[in-house]
Short mmCIF file of N, CA and C in Angstrom, two decimals:
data_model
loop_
_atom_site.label_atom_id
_atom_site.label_comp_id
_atom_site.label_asym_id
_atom_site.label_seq_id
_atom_site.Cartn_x
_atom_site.Cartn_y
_atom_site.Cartn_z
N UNK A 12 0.80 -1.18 0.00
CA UNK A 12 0.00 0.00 0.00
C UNK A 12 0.85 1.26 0.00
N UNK A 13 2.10 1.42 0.92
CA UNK A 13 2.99 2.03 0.71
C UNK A 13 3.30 3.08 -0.36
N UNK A 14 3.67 1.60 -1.36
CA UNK A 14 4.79 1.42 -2.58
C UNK A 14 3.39 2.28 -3.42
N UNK A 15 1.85 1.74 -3.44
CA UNK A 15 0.89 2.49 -4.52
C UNK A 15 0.84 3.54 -3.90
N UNK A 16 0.59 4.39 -2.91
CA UNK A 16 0.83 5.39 -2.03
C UNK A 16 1.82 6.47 -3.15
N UNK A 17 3.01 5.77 -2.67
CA UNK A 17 3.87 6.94 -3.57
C UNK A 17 4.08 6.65 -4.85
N UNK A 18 3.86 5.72 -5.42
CA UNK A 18 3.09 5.80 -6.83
C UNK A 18 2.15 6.67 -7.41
N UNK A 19 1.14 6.67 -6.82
CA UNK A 19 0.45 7.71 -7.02
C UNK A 19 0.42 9.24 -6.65
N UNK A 20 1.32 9.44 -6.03
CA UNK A 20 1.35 10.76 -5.52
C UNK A 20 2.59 11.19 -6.72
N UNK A 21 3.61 10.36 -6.71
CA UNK A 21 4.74 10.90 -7.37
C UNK A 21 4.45 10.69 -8.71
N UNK A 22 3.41 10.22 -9.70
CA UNK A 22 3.21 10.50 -10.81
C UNK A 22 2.87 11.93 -11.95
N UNK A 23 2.58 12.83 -10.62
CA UNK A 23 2.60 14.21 -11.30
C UNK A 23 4.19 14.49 -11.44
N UNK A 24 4.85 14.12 -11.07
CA UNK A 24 6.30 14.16 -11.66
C UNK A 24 6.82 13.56 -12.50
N UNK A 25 6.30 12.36 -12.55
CA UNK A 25 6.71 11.29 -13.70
C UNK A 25 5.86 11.55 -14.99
N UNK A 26 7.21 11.91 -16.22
CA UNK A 26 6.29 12.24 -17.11
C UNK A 26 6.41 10.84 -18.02
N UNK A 27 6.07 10.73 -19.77
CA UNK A 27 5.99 9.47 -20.21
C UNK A 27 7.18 8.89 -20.31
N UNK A 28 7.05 6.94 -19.98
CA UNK A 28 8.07 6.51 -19.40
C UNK A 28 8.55 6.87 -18.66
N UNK A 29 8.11 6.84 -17.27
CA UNK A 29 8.68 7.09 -16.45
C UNK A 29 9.83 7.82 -15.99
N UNK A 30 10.18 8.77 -16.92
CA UNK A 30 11.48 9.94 -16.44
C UNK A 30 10.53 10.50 -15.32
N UNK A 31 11.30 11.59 -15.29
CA UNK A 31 11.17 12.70 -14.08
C UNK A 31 11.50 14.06 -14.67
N UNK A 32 10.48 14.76 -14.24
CA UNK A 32 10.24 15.84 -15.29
C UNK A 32 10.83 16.95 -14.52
N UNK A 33 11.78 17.75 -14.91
CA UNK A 33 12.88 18.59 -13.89
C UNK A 33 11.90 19.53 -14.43
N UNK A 34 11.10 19.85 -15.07
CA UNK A 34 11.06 21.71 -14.99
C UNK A 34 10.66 22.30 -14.11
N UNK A 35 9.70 21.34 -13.20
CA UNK A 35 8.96 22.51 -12.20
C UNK A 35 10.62 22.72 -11.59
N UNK A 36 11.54 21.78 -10.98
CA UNK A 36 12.50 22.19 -10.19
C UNK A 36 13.64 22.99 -11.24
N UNK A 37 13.35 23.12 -12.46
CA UNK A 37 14.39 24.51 -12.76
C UNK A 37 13.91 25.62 -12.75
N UNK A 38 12.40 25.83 -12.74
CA UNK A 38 11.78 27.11 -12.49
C UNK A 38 12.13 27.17 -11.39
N UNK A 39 11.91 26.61 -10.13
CA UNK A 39 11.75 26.18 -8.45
C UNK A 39 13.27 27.63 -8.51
N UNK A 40 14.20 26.73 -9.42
CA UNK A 40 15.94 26.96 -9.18
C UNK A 40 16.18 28.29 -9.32
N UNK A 41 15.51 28.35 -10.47
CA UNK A 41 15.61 30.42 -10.78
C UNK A 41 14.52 31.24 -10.14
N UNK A 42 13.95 30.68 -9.77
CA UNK A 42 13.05 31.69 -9.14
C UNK A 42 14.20 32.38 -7.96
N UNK A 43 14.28 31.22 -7.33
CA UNK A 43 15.37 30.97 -5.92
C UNK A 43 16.64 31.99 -6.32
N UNK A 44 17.16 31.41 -7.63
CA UNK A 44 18.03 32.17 -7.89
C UNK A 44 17.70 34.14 -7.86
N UNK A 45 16.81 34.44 -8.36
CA UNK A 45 16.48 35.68 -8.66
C UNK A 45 16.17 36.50 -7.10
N UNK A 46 15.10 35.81 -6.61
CA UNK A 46 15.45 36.08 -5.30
C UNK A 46 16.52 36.52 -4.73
N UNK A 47 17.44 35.87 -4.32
CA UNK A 47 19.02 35.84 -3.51
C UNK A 47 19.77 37.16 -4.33
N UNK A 48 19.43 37.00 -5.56
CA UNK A 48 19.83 38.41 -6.06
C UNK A 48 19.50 39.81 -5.82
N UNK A 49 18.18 39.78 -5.85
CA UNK A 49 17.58 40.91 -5.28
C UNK A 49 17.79 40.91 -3.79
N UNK A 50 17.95 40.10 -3.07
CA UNK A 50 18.15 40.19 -1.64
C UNK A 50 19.73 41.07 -1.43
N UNK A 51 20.52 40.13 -2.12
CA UNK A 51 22.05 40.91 -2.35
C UNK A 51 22.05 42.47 -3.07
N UNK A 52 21.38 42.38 -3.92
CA UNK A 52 21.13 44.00 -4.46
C UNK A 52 20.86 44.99 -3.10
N UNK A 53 19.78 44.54 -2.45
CA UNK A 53 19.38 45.50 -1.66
C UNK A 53 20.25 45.26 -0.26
N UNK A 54 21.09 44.39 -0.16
CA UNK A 54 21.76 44.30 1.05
C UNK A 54 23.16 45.51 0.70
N UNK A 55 23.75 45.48 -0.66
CA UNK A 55 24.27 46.13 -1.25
C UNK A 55 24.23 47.49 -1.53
N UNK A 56 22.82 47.68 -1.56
CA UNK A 56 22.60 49.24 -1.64
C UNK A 56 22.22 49.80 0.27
N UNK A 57 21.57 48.47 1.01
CA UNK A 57 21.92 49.26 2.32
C UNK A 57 23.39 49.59 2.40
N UNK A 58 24.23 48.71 2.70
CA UNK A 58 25.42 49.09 3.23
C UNK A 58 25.80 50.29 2.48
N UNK A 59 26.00 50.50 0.92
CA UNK A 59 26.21 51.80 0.39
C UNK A 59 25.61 53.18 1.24
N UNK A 60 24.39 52.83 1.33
CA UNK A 60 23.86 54.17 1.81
C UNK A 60 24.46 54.63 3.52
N UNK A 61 24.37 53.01 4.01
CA UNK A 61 25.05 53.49 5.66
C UNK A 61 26.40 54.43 5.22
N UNK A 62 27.05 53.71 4.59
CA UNK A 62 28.64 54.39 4.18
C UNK A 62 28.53 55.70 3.74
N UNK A 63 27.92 56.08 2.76
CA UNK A 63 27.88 57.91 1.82
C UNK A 63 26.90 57.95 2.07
N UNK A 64 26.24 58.40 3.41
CA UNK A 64 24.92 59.10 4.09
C UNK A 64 24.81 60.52 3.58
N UNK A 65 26.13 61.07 3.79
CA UNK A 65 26.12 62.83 4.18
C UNK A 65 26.40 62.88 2.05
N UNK A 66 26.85 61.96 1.63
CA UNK A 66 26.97 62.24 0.40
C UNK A 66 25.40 62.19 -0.28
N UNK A 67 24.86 61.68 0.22
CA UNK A 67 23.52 61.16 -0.80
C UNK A 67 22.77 62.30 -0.11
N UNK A 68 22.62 62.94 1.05
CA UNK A 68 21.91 63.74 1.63
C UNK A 68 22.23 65.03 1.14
N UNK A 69 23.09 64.92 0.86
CA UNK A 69 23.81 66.93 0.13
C UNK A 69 23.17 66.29 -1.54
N UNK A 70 22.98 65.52 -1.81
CA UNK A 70 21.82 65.61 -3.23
C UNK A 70 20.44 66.10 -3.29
N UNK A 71 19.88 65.48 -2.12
CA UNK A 71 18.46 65.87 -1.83
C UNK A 71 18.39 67.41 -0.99
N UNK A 72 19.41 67.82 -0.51
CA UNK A 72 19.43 69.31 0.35
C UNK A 72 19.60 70.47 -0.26
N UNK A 73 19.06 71.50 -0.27
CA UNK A 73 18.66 72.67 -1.19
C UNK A 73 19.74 73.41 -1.08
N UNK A 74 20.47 73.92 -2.00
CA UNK A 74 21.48 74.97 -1.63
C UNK A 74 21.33 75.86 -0.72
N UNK A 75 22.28 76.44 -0.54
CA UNK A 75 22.33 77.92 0.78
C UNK A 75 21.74 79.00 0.21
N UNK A 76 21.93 79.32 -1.31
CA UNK A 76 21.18 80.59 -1.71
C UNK A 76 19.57 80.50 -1.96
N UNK A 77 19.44 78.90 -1.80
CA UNK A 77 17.90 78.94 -2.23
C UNK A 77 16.82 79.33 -1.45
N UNK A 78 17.65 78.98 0.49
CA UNK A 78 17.28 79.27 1.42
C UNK A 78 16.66 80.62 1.83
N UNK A 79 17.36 81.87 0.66
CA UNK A 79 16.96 82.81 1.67
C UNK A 79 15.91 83.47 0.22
N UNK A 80 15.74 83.09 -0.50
CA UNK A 80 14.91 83.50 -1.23
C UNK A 80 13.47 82.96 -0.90
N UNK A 81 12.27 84.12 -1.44
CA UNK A 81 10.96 83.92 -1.05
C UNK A 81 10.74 82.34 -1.54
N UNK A 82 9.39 81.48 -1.30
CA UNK A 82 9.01 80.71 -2.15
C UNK A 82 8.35 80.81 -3.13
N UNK A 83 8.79 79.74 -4.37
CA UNK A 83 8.69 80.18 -6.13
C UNK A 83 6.98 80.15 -6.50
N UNK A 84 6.17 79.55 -5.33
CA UNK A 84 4.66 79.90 -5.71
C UNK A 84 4.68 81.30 -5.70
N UNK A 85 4.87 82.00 -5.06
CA UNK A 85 4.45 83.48 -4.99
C UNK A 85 5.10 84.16 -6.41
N UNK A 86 6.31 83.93 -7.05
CA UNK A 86 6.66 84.11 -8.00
C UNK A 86 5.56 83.86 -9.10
N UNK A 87 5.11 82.61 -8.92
CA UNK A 87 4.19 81.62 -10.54
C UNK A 87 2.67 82.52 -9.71
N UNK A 88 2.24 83.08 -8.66
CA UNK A 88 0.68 83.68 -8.97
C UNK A 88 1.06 85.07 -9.09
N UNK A 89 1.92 85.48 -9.05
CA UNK A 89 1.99 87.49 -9.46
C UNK A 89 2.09 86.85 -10.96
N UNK A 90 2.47 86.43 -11.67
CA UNK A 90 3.01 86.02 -12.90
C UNK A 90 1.24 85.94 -13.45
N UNK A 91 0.66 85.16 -12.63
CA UNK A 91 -0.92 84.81 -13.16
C UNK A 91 -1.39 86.31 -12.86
N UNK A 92 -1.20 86.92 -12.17
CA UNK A 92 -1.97 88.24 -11.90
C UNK A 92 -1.76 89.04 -12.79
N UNK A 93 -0.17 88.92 -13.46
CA UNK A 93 0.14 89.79 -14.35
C UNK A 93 -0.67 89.74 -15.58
N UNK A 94 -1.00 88.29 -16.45
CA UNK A 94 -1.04 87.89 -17.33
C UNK A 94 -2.88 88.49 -17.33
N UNK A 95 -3.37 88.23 -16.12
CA UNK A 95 -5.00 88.50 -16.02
C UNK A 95 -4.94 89.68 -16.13
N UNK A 96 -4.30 90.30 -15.64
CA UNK A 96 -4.36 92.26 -16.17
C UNK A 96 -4.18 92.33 -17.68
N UNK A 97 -3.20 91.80 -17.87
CA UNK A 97 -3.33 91.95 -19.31
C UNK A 97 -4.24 91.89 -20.58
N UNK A 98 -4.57 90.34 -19.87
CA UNK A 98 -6.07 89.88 -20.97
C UNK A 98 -7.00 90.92 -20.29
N UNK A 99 -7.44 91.26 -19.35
CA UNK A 99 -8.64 92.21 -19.10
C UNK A 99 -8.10 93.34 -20.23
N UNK A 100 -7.06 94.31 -19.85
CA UNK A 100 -6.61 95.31 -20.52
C UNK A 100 -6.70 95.11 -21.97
N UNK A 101 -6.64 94.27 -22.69
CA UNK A 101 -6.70 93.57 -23.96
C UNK A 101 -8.77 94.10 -24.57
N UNK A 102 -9.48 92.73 -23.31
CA UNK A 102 -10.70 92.29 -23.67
C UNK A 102 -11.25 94.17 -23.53
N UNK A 103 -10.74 94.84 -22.96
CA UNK A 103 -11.40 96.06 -22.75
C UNK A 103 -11.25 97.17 -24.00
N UNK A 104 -9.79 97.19 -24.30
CA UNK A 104 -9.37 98.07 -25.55
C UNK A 104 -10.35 97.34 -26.57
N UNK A 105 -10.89 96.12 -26.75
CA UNK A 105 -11.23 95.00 -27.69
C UNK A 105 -13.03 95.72 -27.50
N UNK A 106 -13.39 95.64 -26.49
CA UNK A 106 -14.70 96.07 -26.40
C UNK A 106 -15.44 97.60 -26.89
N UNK A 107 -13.91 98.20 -26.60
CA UNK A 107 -13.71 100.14 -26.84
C UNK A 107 -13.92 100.11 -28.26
N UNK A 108 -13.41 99.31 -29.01
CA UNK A 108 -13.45 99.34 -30.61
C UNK A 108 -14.57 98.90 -31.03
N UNK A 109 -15.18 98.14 -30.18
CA UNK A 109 -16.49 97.53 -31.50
C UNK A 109 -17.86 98.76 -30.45
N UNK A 110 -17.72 99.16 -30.01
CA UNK A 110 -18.45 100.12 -29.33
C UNK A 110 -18.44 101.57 -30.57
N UNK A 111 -17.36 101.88 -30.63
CA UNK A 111 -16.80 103.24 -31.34
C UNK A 111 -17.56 102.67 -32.96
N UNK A 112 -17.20 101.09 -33.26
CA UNK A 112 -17.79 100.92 -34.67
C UNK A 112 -19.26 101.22 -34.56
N UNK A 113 -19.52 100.32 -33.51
CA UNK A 113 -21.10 100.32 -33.65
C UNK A 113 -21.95 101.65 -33.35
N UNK A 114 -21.63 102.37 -33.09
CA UNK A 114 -21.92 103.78 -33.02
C UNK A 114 -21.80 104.14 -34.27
N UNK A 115 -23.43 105.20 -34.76
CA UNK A 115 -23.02 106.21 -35.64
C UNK A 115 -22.23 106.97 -35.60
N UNK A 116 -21.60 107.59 -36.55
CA UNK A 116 -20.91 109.04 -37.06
C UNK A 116 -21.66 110.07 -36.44
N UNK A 117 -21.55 110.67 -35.50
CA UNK A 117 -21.76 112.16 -34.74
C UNK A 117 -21.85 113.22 -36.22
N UNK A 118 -23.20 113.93 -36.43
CA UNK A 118 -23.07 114.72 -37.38
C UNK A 118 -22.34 116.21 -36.77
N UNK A 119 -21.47 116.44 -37.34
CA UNK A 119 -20.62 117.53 -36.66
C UNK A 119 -20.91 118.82 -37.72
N UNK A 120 -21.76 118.51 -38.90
CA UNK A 120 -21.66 119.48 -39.60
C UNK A 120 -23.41 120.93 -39.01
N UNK A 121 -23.25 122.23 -39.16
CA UNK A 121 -24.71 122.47 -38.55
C UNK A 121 -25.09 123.32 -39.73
N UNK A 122 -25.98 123.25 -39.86
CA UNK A 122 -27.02 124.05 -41.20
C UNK A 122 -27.51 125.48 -40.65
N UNK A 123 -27.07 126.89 -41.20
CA UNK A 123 -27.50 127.66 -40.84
C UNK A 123 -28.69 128.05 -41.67
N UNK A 124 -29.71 128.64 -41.22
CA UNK A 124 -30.64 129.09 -41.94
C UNK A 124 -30.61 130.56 -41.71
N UNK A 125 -30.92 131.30 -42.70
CA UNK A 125 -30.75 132.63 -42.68
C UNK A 125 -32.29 133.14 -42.97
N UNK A 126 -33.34 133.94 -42.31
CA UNK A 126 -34.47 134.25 -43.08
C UNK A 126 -34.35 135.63 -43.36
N UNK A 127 -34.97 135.96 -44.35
CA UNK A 127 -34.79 137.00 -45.01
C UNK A 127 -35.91 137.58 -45.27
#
C-alpha cells in the first residue's frame, strides 16, 4: 500500500516513461536564484547608503542661496496676476473698438438758416 501510495502521488512528476520531469524544479531553481539576487542588491545598496549618508543627503538638500529666497509659488501667482491684467486690458481696448464701430458718425456738420 505504501509502494501504490507513492506511486500515485509521485506521478505528477513522472512524465511518459517514467522519467522525471525537472522543470517545475528549474523554475523552483531560478526563481530561488532571482530572489538571492535581489536580496544581495538590496543588502548592497543598504550598506552603500550606511557608508555615503552625508553624500547622498547633500543631493536631496537645497542649496544655501535657495534658502533665503521667497518661495517660487508666490513668484508663478503674481506672474498669473500679471497675465489677467493683461487679458482684461486687452478684452477692454477689444470692447472700446467695437463700441466706437457700432456707433453712428456724430453729425458735426450744422445748417444755418438765414431768413430774409
Amino acid at each position: 500500500m505504501a509502494a501504490a501510495a507513492a506511486g500515485g502521488g509521485g506521478s505528477a512528476a513522472l512524465g511518459d516513461g517514467g522519467a522525471i520531469d525537472y522543470s517545475v524544479h528549474e523554475a523552483w531553481n531560478e526563481a530561488t536564484n532571482v530572489y538571492l539576487l535581489v536580496v544581495l542588491a538590496s543588502l548592497a545598496l543598504l550598506v552603500y547608503t550606511r557608508r555615503n549618508k552625508r553624500r547622498i543627503l547633500r543631493i536631496f538638500a537645497l542649496p544655501p542661496a535657495a534658502a533665503g529666497l521667497p518661495p517660487p509659488h508666490t513668484d508663478f501667482y503674481s506672474g498669473l496676476k500679471k497675465i489677467r491684467l493683461r487679458q482684461q486690458l486687452e478684452m477692454y481696448s477689444i470692447a472700446r473698438k467695437y463700441e466706437q464701430q457700432q456707433q453712428p458718425p456724430k453729425q458735426t456738420e450744422s445748417v444755418q438758416l438765414s431768413v430774409e
